[in-house]
Amino acid sequence: MPGSIGAVPAAKRPVLSRDDPIGQRAPEVIRILSDAYPGATVALNYSSPLEILIATILSAQCTDVKVNEVTATLFVKYRTPEDYLRVPEDELRADIKPTGFYNQKAASIRATCARLIEVYDGQVPDTMEELQTLRGVARKTANIVLANGFGKVEGIPVDTHVKRLSNRIGFSVHTDPDKIEQDLMRLVPREEWSPFSYVLIDHGRRICQAKKPRCIECPIEPLCPSSQA
């Protein structure tokens, strides 16, 4: 279980070194982390493509826990794109206020829903290109919606945890999410693209935290060039 992660016993540690080329270390890093977080998946609650789309827009600069608290009632009140346009914008702002940046998010949600109605017959589109025509939807959000709403995996969602860990473990030297995604897509087997994003997110939350990484407890510490252990 993720909560029981600890330092890897010396006898079971990989023979590879953190100094080995990333192409050699990557498969072992991916295997160890995937084993440490089995079943890692998106933390947002949803029951339809529209709900995962709205939840992901709300998740910007907000915790998944808080988003889930808000959507627990939001998704009862708003069930269709039309619902988000029927109420005054101030009412929608009040409903999503706990997620932060509610003025911008409300505007994005309403503009997105208007386009869904006008262009896509009220349905969330299922292609990367079409999703990115919606306000508030960049590649990360589109990846999340495609994988979780439609079972289509075209890339790897790069959030702040994925960005931080990709740099720390040497999977990418870039800071731009799109470039990090391209680096990850070259290292991670395609069938693991979507789950590995959530593996990194879980590891970032539990062990490889931003301010004080718990390297002594990290299962990939022997392979990590940033280890402080």
Coordinates of N, CA and C in Angstrom, one line a residue:
M1 N 0.8 -1.2 0.0 CA 0.0 0.0 0.0 C 0.9 1.2 0.0
P2 N 0.4 2.4 -0.7 CA 1.2 3.6 -0.7 C 1.6 4.1 0.6
G3 N 0.8 3.9 1.6 CA 1.1 4.5 2.9 C 2.2 3.8 3.7
S4 N 2.6 2.6 3.2 CA 3.6 1.8 3.9 C 4.9 1.9 3.2
I5 N 5.1 2.8 2.3 CA 6.4 2.9 1.6 C 7.5 3.3 2.6
G6 N 8.6 2.6 2.4 CA 9.8 2.9 3.2 C 11.0 2.8 2.4
A7 N 12.2 2.9 3.1 CA 13.5 2.7 2.4 C 13.6 1.3 1.9
V8 N 14.2 1.2 0.7 CA 14.3 -0.1 0.0 C 15.4 -0.9 0.7
P9 N 15.2 -2.1 1.2 CA 16.2 -2.9 1.8 C 17.4 -3.1 0.9
A10 N 18.6 -3.0 1.5 CA 19.8 -3.1 0.7 C 19.9 -4.3 -0.3
A11 N 19.4 -5.4 0.2 CA 19.5 -6.6 -0.6 C 18.6 -6.6 -1.8
K12 N 17.6 -5.7 -1.8 CA 16.6 -5.6 -2.9 C 16.8 -4.4 -3.7
R13 N 17.8 -3.6 -3.4 CA 18.1 -2.4 -4.2 C 18.6 -2.8 -5.6
P14 N 18.2 -2.0 -6.6 CA 18.7 -2.2 -7.9 C 20.2 -2.1 -8.1
V15 N 20.8 -2.8 -9.0 CA 22.2 -2.7 -9.2 C 22.6 -1.5 -10.0
L16 N 21.7 -0.8 -10.6 CA 22.0 0.4 -11.4 C 22.3 1.5 -10.4
S17 N 23.0 2.5 -10.9 CA 23.4 3.6 -10.1 C 22.7 4.9 -10.6
R18 N 22.6 5.9 -9.7 CA 22.0 7.1 -10.1 C 22.9 7.9 -11.1
D19 N 24.1 7.4 -11.2 CA 25.0 8.0 -12.2 C 24.9 7.4 -13.6
D20 N 24.2 6.3 -13.7 CA 24.0 5.7 -15.0 C 23.1 6.6 -15.9
P21 N 23.2 6.4 -17.2 CA 22.4 7.2 -18.1 C 20.9 7.0 -17.9
I22 N 20.1 8.1 -18.1 CA 18.7 8.0 -17.7 C 18.0 6.9 -18.5
G23 N 18.5 6.7 -19.8 CA 17.8 5.6 -20.6 C 18.0 4.3 -20.0
Q24 N 19.0 4.1 -19.2 CA 19.2 2.8 -18.5 C 18.4 2.7 -17.2
R25 N 18.4 3.8 -16.5 CA 17.7 3.8 -15.2 C 16.2 3.9 -15.3
A26 N 15.7 4.5 -16.4 CA 14.3 4.8 -16.5 C 13.4 3.6 -16.3
P27 N 13.6 2.5 -17.0 CA 12.7 1.3 -16.8 C 12.6 0.8 -15.3
E28 N 13.8 0.9 -14.6 CA 13.8 0.4 -13.2 C 13.0 1.4 -12.3
V29 N 13.2 2.7 -12.6 CA 12.5 3.7 -11.8 C 11.0 3.6 -12.0
I30 N 10.6 3.4 -13.3 CA 9.2 3.3 -13.6 C 8.6 2.1 -12.9
R31 N 9.3 1.0 -13.0 CA 8.8 -0.3 -12.4 C 8.7 -0.1 -10.9
I32 N 9.7 0.4 -10.2 CA 9.7 0.5 -8.7 C 8.5 1.4 -8.3
L33 N 8.4 2.6 -9.0 CA 7.3 3.5 -8.6 C 6.0 3.0 -8.9
S34 N 5.8 2.3 -10.0 CA 4.5 1.7 -10.3 C 4.1 0.6 -9.4
D35 N 5.1 -0.1 -8.9 CA 4.8 -1.2 -7.9 C 4.5 -0.5 -6.5
A36 N 5.1 0.6 -6.3 CA 4.8 1.3 -5.0 C 3.4 1.9 -4.9
Y37 N 2.9 2.3 -6.1 CA 1.6 3.0 -6.1 C 0.6 2.2 -7.1
P38 N 0.3 1.0 -6.7 CA -0.6 0.2 -7.6 C -2.0 0.9 -7.7
G39 N -2.5 0.9 -8.9 CA -3.9 1.5 -9.0 C -3.9 3.0 -8.9
A40 N -2.8 3.7 -9.1 CA -2.8 5.1 -9.0 C -3.7 5.7 -10.1
T41 N -4.6 6.6 -9.8 CA -5.5 7.2 -10.8 C -5.9 8.6 -10.4
V42 N -6.6 9.2 -11.2 CA -7.0 10.6 -11.0 C -7.8 10.7 -9.7
A43 N -7.5 11.8 -8.9 CA -8.2 11.9 -7.6 C -9.5 12.7 -7.7
L44 N -9.8 13.3 -8.8 CA -11.0 14.0 -9.0 C -12.2 13.1 -9.1
N45 N -13.3 13.5 -8.5 CA -14.5 12.7 -8.6 C -15.4 13.2 -9.8
Y46 N -15.9 12.3 -10.6 CA -16.7 12.6 -11.8 C -17.5 11.4 -12.2
S47 N -18.5 11.6 -13.0 CA -19.2 10.5 -13.6 C -19.5 10.7 -15.1
S48 N -18.9 11.7 -15.7 CA -19.2 11.9 -17.1 C -18.0 12.8 -17.7
P49 N -17.9 12.8 -19.0 CA -16.8 13.6 -19.6 C -17.0 15.1 -19.2
L50 N -18.3 15.6 -19.1 CA -18.5 17.0 -18.8 C -18.0 17.2 -17.3
E51 N -18.2 16.3 -16.4 CA -17.8 16.5 -15.1 C -16.3 16.5 -14.9
I52 N -15.6 15.6 -15.6 CA -14.2 15.6 -15.5 C -13.6 16.8 -16.1
L53 N -14.2 17.3 -17.1 CA -13.8 18.6 -17.8 C -13.9 19.7 -16.8
I54 N -15.1 19.9 -16.2 CA -15.3 21.0 -15.2 C -14.4 20.9 -14.0
A55 N -14.3 19.6 -13.5 CA -13.5 19.4 -12.3 C -12.0 19.8 -12.6
T56 N -11.5 19.4 -13.8 CA -10.1 19.7 -14.1 C -9.9 21.2 -14.3
I57 N -10.8 21.9 -14.8 CA -10.7 23.4 -14.9 C -10.7 24.0 -13.5
L58 N -11.5 23.5 -12.6 CA -11.5 24.0 -11.2 C -10.3 23.6 -10.5
S59 N -9.6 22.6 -10.9 CA -8.4 22.1 -10.1 C -7.2 23.0 -10.3
A60 N -7.2 23.9 -11.2 CA -6.0 24.8 -11.4 C -5.8 25.6 -10.1
Q61 N -4.6 25.5 -9.6 CA -4.2 26.2 -8.4 C -5.1 25.9 -7.2
C62 N -5.6 24.6 -7.2 CA -6.5 24.2 -6.1 C -6.2 22.7 -5.8
T63 N -6.4 22.3 -4.6 CA -6.2 20.8 -4.3 C -7.4 20.0 -4.8
D64 N -7.1 18.8 -5.1 CA -8.2 17.9 -5.6 C -9.2 17.7 -4.5
V65 N -8.7 17.6 -3.3 CA -9.7 17.5 -2.1 C -10.7 18.6 -2.1
K66 N -10.2 19.8 -2.2 CA -11.2 21.0 -2.2 C -12.1 20.9 -3.4
V67 N -11.6 20.6 -4.6 CA -12.4 20.5 -5.8 C -13.5 19.5 -5.6
N68 N -13.2 18.3 -5.0 CA -14.2 17.3 -4.8 C -15.2 17.7 -3.8
E69 N -14.8 18.5 -2.8 CA -15.8 19.1 -1.9 C -16.8 20.0 -2.6
V70 N -16.3 20.8 -3.5 CA -17.1 21.7 -4.2 C -18.0 21.0 -5.2
T71 N -17.4 20.1 -6.0 CA -18.2 19.4 -7.0 C -19.3 18.4 -6.5
A72 N -19.1 18.1 -5.2 CA -20.1 17.2 -4.6 C -21.5 17.8 -4.7
T73 N -21.6 19.1 -4.5 CA -22.9 19.8 -4.7 C -23.0 20.4 -6.0
L74 N -21.9 20.9 -6.6 CA -22.0 21.5 -7.9 C -22.6 20.6 -9.0
F75 N -22.1 19.4 -9.0 CA -22.6 18.4 -10.0 C -24.0 18.0 -9.8
V76 N -24.6 18.3 -8.7 CA -26.0 18.0 -8.5 C -26.8 19.2 -9.1
K77 N -26.3 20.4 -8.9 CA -27.0 21.6 -9.4 C -26.8 21.8 -10.9
Y78 N -25.6 21.5 -11.4 CA -25.3 21.7 -12.8 C -25.0 20.3 -13.5
R79 N -25.9 19.9 -14.3 CA -25.8 18.6 -15.0 C -25.5 18.6 -16.5
T80 N -25.8 19.8 -17.1 CA -25.6 19.9 -18.5 C -24.9 21.2 -18.8
P81 N -24.3 21.4 -20.0 CA -23.7 22.7 -20.3 C -24.7 23.9 -20.2
E82 N -25.9 23.6 -20.6 CA -27.0 24.6 -20.5 C -27.2 25.1 -19.0
D83 N -27.0 24.2 -18.1 CA -27.2 24.6 -16.7 C -26.2 25.7 -16.2
Y84 N -25.0 25.6 -16.7 CA -24.0 26.6 -16.4 C -24.2 27.9 -17.0
L85 N -25.1 28.0 -18.0 CA -25.4 29.3 -18.6 C -26.7 29.8 -18.2
R86 N -27.6 29.0 -17.5 CA -28.9 29.5 -17.1 C -28.8 30.4 -15.9
V87 N -27.8 30.2 -15.1 CA -27.7 31.0 -13.8 C -26.9 32.3 -14.1
P88 N -27.1 33.3 -13.4 CA -26.2 34.5 -13.5 C -24.7 34.1 -13.2
E89 N -23.8 34.8 -13.8 CA -22.4 34.4 -13.6 C -22.0 34.6 -12.2
D90 N -22.6 35.6 -11.5 CA -22.3 35.8 -10.1 C -22.6 34.5 -9.2
E91 N -23.7 33.9 -9.6 CA -24.2 32.7 -8.9 C -23.2 31.6 -9.0
L92 N -22.7 31.4 -10.3 CA -21.7 30.3 -10.5 C -20.4 30.7 -9.8
R93 N -20.0 31.9 -9.8 CA -18.8 32.3 -9.1 C -18.9 31.9 -7.6
A94 N -20.1 32.2 -7.0 CA -20.3 31.9 -5.6 C -20.2 30.4 -5.4
D95 N -20.7 29.6 -6.3 CA -20.7 28.2 -6.1 C -19.3 27.5 -6.2
I96 N -18.4 28.2 -7.0 CA -17.1 27.6 -7.1 C -16.0 28.4 -6.4
K97 N -16.4 29.4 -5.6 CA -15.5 30.3 -4.9 C -14.4 29.6 -4.1
P98 N -14.8 28.5 -3.4 CA -13.7 27.8 -2.6 C -12.5 27.3 -3.3
T99 N -12.7 27.1 -4.7 CA -11.6 26.6 -5.4 C -10.6 27.7 -5.8
G100 N -10.9 28.9 -5.5 CA -9.9 30.0 -5.9 C -10.0 30.5 -7.3
F101 N -9.6 31.7 -7.6 CA -9.6 32.2 -8.9 C -10.9 32.0 -9.6
Y102 N -12.0 32.2 -8.8 CA -13.3 31.9 -9.2 C -13.9 32.8 -10.3
N103 N -13.4 34.0 -10.4 CA -13.9 34.9 -11.5 C -13.4 34.3 -12.9
Q104 N -12.1 34.0 -12.9 CA -11.5 33.4 -14.2 C -12.1 32.1 -14.5
K105 N -12.3 31.2 -13.5 CA -12.8 29.9 -13.7 C -14.3 29.9 -14.1
A106 N -15.0 30.8 -13.6 CA -16.4 30.9 -13.9 C -16.6 31.4 -15.4
A107 N -15.7 32.3 -15.8 CA -15.7 32.8 -17.2 C -15.3 31.7 -18.1
S108 N -14.3 30.9 -17.7 CA -13.8 29.8 -18.6 C -14.9 28.7 -18.7
I109 N -15.6 28.4 -17.6 CA -16.6 27.3 -17.6 C -17.8 27.8 -18.5
R110 N -18.2 29.0 -18.4 CA -19.3 29.5 -19.2 C -19.0 29.6 -20.7
A111 N -17.8 30.0 -21.0 CA -17.3 30.1 -22.4 C -17.2 28.7 -23.0
T112 N -16.7 27.8 -22.2 CA -16.5 26.4 -22.6 C -17.9 25.8 -22.9
C113 N -18.8 26.0 -22.0 CA -20.2 25.4 -22.1 C -20.9 26.0 -23.3
A114 N -20.7 27.3 -23.5 CA -21.3 27.9 -24.7 C -20.8 27.3 -26.0
R115 N -19.5 27.0 -26.0 CA -18.9 26.4 -27.2 C -19.4 25.0 -27.4
L116 N -19.5 24.3 -26.3 CA -20.0 22.9 -26.4 C -21.4 22.9 -27.0
I117 N -22.2 23.8 -26.6 CA -23.6 23.9 -27.2 C -23.6 24.3 -28.6
E118 N -22.8 25.3 -28.9 CA -22.8 25.9 -30.3 C -22.1 25.1 -31.3
V119 N -21.1 24.4 -30.9 CA -20.2 23.7 -31.9 C -20.4 22.1 -31.8
Y120 N -20.6 21.6 -30.6 CA -20.5 20.2 -30.4 C -21.8 19.6 -29.9
D121 N -22.9 20.3 -30.1 CA -24.3 19.8 -29.8 C -24.4 19.4 -28.3
G122 N -23.7 20.2 -27.5 CA -23.7 20.0 -26.0 C -22.9 18.8 -25.5
Q123 N -22.1 18.2 -26.4 CA -21.2 17.1 -25.9 C -19.8 17.5 -25.8
V124 N -19.1 16.9 -24.9 CA -17.6 17.2 -24.8 C -16.9 16.5 -26.0
P125 N -16.1 17.2 -26.8 CA -15.4 16.5 -27.9 C -14.4 15.5 -27.3
D126 N -14.0 14.6 -28.2 CA -13.1 13.5 -27.7 C -11.8 13.5 -28.5
T127 N -11.3 14.7 -29.0 CA -10.0 14.7 -29.6 C -9.2 15.8 -29.0
M128 N -7.9 15.7 -29.0 CA -7.0 16.6 -28.4 C -7.2 18.0 -29.1
E129 N -7.3 18.0 -30.4 CA -7.4 19.3 -31.1 C -8.6 20.0 -30.7
E130 N -9.8 19.3 -30.7 CA -11.0 20.0 -30.4 C -11.1 20.4 -28.9
L131 N -10.6 19.6 -28.0 CA -10.6 20.0 -26.6 C -9.9 21.3 -26.3
Q132 N -8.8 21.5 -27.0 CA -7.9 22.7 -26.8 C -8.5 23.9 -27.4
T133 N -9.7 23.8 -28.1 CA -10.4 25.0 -28.6 C -11.3 25.6 -27.5
L134 N -11.4 24.8 -26.4 CA -12.3 25.2 -25.3 C -11.5 26.2 -24.3
R135 N -12.2 27.2 -23.9 CA -11.5 28.1 -22.9 C -11.1 27.4 -21.6
G136 N -9.9 27.6 -21.2 CA -9.4 27.0 -20.0 C -8.9 25.6 -20.1
V137 N -8.8 25.2 -21.4 CA -8.3 23.8 -21.6 C -7.0 23.8 -22.4
A138 N -5.9 23.5 -21.7 CA -4.6 23.4 -22.4 C -4.3 21.9 -22.5
R139 N -3.2 21.5 -22.9 CA -2.9 20.1 -23.2 C -3.0 19.2 -22.0
K140 N -2.6 19.7 -20.8 CA -2.7 18.9 -19.6 C -4.2 18.5 -19.3
T141 N -5.0 19.5 -19.4 CA -6.5 19.3 -19.1 C -7.0 18.3 -20.2
A142 N -6.6 18.6 -21.4 CA -7.1 17.7 -22.5 C -6.7 16.3 -22.3
N143 N -5.5 16.0 -21.9 CA -5.0 14.7 -21.6 C -5.8 14.0 -20.5
I144 N -6.1 14.8 -19.5 CA -6.9 14.2 -18.4 C -8.3 13.8 -18.8
V145 N -9.0 14.7 -19.6 CA -10.3 14.5 -20.1 C -10.4 13.3 -21.0
L146 N -9.4 13.2 -21.9 CA -9.4 12.2 -22.9 C -9.2 10.8 -22.2
A147 N -8.2 10.7 -21.3 CA -8.0 9.4 -20.7 C -9.1 9.0 -19.7
N148 N -9.6 9.9 -18.9 CA -10.6 9.6 -17.9 C -12.0 9.6 -18.4
G149 N -12.3 10.5 -19.4 CA -13.6 10.6 -19.9 C -13.9 9.7 -21.1
F150 N -12.9 9.4 -21.8 CA -13.1 8.6 -23.1 C -12.2 7.4 -23.2
G151 N -11.3 7.2 -22.3 CA -10.4 6.0 -22.4 C -9.4 6.2 -23.5
K152 N -9.1 7.4 -23.9 CA -8.1 7.7 -25.0 C -6.9 8.3 -24.4
V153 N -5.7 7.7 -24.6 CA -4.5 8.2 -24.1 C -3.6 8.7 -25.2
E154 N -3.4 10.0 -25.2 CA -2.6 10.6 -26.3 C -1.3 11.2 -25.7
G155 N -1.2 11.3 -24.4 CA 0.0 11.9 -23.8 C 0.0 11.7 -22.3
I156 N 0.8 12.5 -21.6 CA 1.0 12.4 -20.2 C 0.7 13.7 -19.6
P157 N -0.3 13.8 -18.7 CA -0.6 15.0 -18.1 C 0.5 15.5 -17.2
V158 N 0.9 16.7 -17.3 CA 2.1 17.2 -16.5 C 1.6 18.3 -15.6
D159 N 1.4 18.0 -14.3 CA 1.0 19.0 -13.3 C 2.2 19.4 -12.5
T160 N 2.1 20.1 -11.4 CA 3.2 20.6 -10.7 C 4.0 19.5 -10.1
H161 N 3.3 18.4 -9.6 CA 4.1 17.3 -9.1 C 4.9 16.6 -10.2
V162 N 4.2 16.3 -11.3 CA 4.9 15.6 -12.4 C 6.1 16.4 -12.9
K163 N 5.9 17.7 -13.0 CA 7.0 18.6 -13.4 C 8.2 18.5 -12.4
R164 N 7.9 18.6 -11.1 CA 9.0 18.6 -10.1 C 9.7 17.3 -10.1
L165 N 8.9 16.2 -10.1 CA 9.6 14.9 -10.0 C 10.3 14.5 -11.3
S166 N 9.8 15.0 -12.4 CA 10.5 14.7 -13.7 C 11.9 15.3 -13.7
N167 N 12.0 16.5 -13.1 CA 13.3 17.2 -13.0 C 14.2 16.5 -12.0
R168 N 13.6 16.2 -10.8 CA 14.4 15.6 -9.7 C 15.0 14.3 -10.1
I169 N 14.2 13.4 -10.7 CA 14.7 12.1 -11.0 C 15.5 12.0 -12.3
G170 N 15.6 13.1 -13.0 CA 16.4 13.2 -14.2 C 15.7 12.8 -15.5
F171 N 14.4 12.7 -15.4 CA 13.6 12.3 -16.6 C 13.5 13.5 -17.6
S172 N 13.7 14.7 -17.1 CA 13.7 15.9 -18.0 C 14.5 17.0 -17.4
V173 N 15.1 17.9 -18.2 CA 15.8 19.0 -17.7 C 15.0 20.3 -18.0
H174 N 13.8 20.1 -18.6 CA 13.0 21.3 -19.0 C 12.1 21.7 -17.9
T175 N 11.6 23.0 -18.1 CA 10.6 23.5 -17.2 C 9.2 23.7 -17.9
D176 N 9.2 23.7 -19.2 CA 8.0 23.8 -19.9 C 7.3 22.5 -19.9
P177 N 6.0 22.5 -19.5 CA 5.2 21.2 -19.4 C 5.2 20.4 -20.7
D178 N 5.0 21.1 -21.8 CA 4.9 20.4 -23.1 C 6.2 19.7 -23.4
K179 N 7.4 20.3 -23.1 CA 8.7 19.7 -23.3 C 8.9 18.5 -22.4
I180 N 8.5 18.7 -21.1 CA 8.6 17.6 -20.1 C 7.7 16.4 -20.6
E181 N 6.5 16.7 -21.1 CA 5.7 15.6 -21.6 C 6.4 14.8 -22.7
Q182 N 7.0 15.5 -23.6 CA 7.7 14.9 -24.7 C 8.8 14.0 -24.2
D183 N 9.6 14.5 -23.2 CA 10.6 13.7 -22.6 C 10.1 12.4 -21.9
L184 N 9.0 12.6 -21.2 CA 8.4 11.4 -20.5 C 7.8 10.4 -21.5
M185 N 7.2 10.9 -22.6 CA 6.7 10.0 -23.6 C 7.7 9.2 -24.3
R186 N 9.0 9.7 -24.3 CA 10.1 8.9 -24.9 C 10.6 7.8 -23.9
L187 N 10.4 8.1 -22.6 CA 11.0 7.2 -21.6 C 10.0 6.1 -21.0
V188 N 8.7 6.5 -21.0 CA 7.7 5.7 -20.4 C 6.9 4.9 -21.5
P189 N 6.8 3.6 -21.3 CA 6.0 2.8 -22.3 C 4.6 3.4 -22.5
R190 N 4.2 3.4 -23.7 CA 2.9 4.1 -24.0 C 1.7 3.6 -23.2
E191 N 1.7 2.3 -22.9 CA 0.6 1.7 -22.1 C 0.6 2.2 -20.7
E192 N 1.7 2.8 -20.3 CA 1.8 3.4 -18.9 C 1.7 4.9 -18.8
W193 N 1.5 5.5 -20.0 CA 1.5 7.0 -20.0 C 0.5 7.6 -19.0
S194 N -0.7 7.2 -19.0 CA -1.7 7.8 -18.2 C -1.5 7.4 -16.7
P195 N -1.4 6.1 -16.4 CA -1.2 5.8 -14.9 C 0.1 6.3 -14.3
F196 N 1.2 6.4 -15.2 CA 2.4 6.9 -14.6 C 2.4 8.3 -14.1
S197 N 1.5 9.1 -14.8 CA 1.3 10.5 -14.3 C 0.8 10.5 -12.9
Y198 N -0.2 9.7 -12.6 CA -0.8 9.6 -11.3 C 0.2 8.9 -10.3
V199 N 1.0 8.0 -10.7 CA 2.1 7.5 -9.9 C 3.0 8.6 -9.4
L200 N 3.4 9.4 -10.3 CA 4.3 10.5 -9.9 C 3.6 11.5 -9.0
I201 N 2.3 11.8 -9.2 CA 1.6 12.7 -8.4 C 1.5 12.1 -7.0
D202 N 1.1 10.8 -6.9 CA 1.1 10.2 -5.5 C 2.4 10.2 -4.8
H203 N 3.5 9.9 -5.6 CA 4.8 9.9 -5.0 C 5.2 11.4 -4.5
G204 N 4.8 12.3 -5.3 CA 5.1 13.7 -5.0 C 4.4 14.2 -3.8
R205 N 3.2 13.7 -3.6 CA 2.4 14.1 -2.4 C 2.9 13.4 -1.1
R206 N 3.3 12.1 -1.3 CA 3.6 11.3 -0.1 C 5.1 11.4 0.3
I207 N 6.0 11.4 -0.7 CA 7.4 11.2 -0.4 C 8.3 12.4 -0.9
C208 N 8.2 12.6 -2.2 CA 9.0 13.6 -2.9 C 8.4 15.0 -2.9
Q209 N 8.2 15.5 -1.7 CA 7.5 16.7 -1.5 C 8.3 17.9 -1.9
A210 N 7.7 19.0 -2.2 CA 8.4 20.2 -2.8 C 9.5 20.7 -1.8
K211 N 9.1 21.0 -0.6 CA 10.0 21.7 0.3 C 11.0 20.8 1.0
K212 N 10.5 19.6 1.4 CA 11.3 18.7 2.2 C 11.1 17.3 1.7
P213 N 11.8 16.8 0.6 CA 11.6 15.5 0.2 C 12.1 14.5 1.2
R214 N 11.4 13.4 1.4 CA 11.7 12.4 2.4 C 12.5 11.3 1.7
C215 N 13.8 11.7 1.3 CA 14.6 10.8 0.5 C 14.9 9.4 1.2
I216 N 15.1 9.4 2.5 CA 15.4 8.2 3.2 C 14.3 7.2 3.1
E217 N 13.1 7.6 2.8 CA 12.0 6.7 2.7 C 11.7 6.4 1.2
C218 N 12.4 6.9 0.3 CA 12.1 6.8 -1.1 C 12.6 5.5 -1.7
P219 N 11.7 4.8 -2.4 CA 12.1 3.5 -3.0 C 13.0 3.6 -4.2
I220 N 13.1 4.8 -4.8 CA 14.0 4.9 -5.9 C 15.2 5.8 -5.5
E221 N 15.5 6.0 -4.2 CA 16.6 6.8 -3.8 C 17.9 6.4 -4.4
P222 N 18.2 5.1 -4.5 CA 19.5 4.7 -5.1 C 19.7 5.1 -6.6
L223 N 18.6 5.4 -7.2 CA 18.6 5.8 -8.6 C 18.4 7.3 -8.9
C224 N 18.2 8.0 -7.8 CA 17.8 9.4 -8.0 C 19.0 10.4 -7.9
P225 N 19.2 11.1 -9.0 CA 20.4 12.1 -8.9 C 20.2 13.2 -7.9
S226 N 19.0 13.4 -7.5 CA 18.7 14.5 -6.5 C 18.6 14.1 -5.1
S227 N 19.0 12.8 -4.8 CA 18.8 12.3 -3.5 C 19.6 13.1 -2.4
Q228 N 18.9 13.3 -1.3 CA 19.6 14.0 -0.2 C 19.8 13.1 1.0
A229 N 19.6 11.8 0.7 CA 19.8 10.8 1.8 C 21.3 10.5 2.0

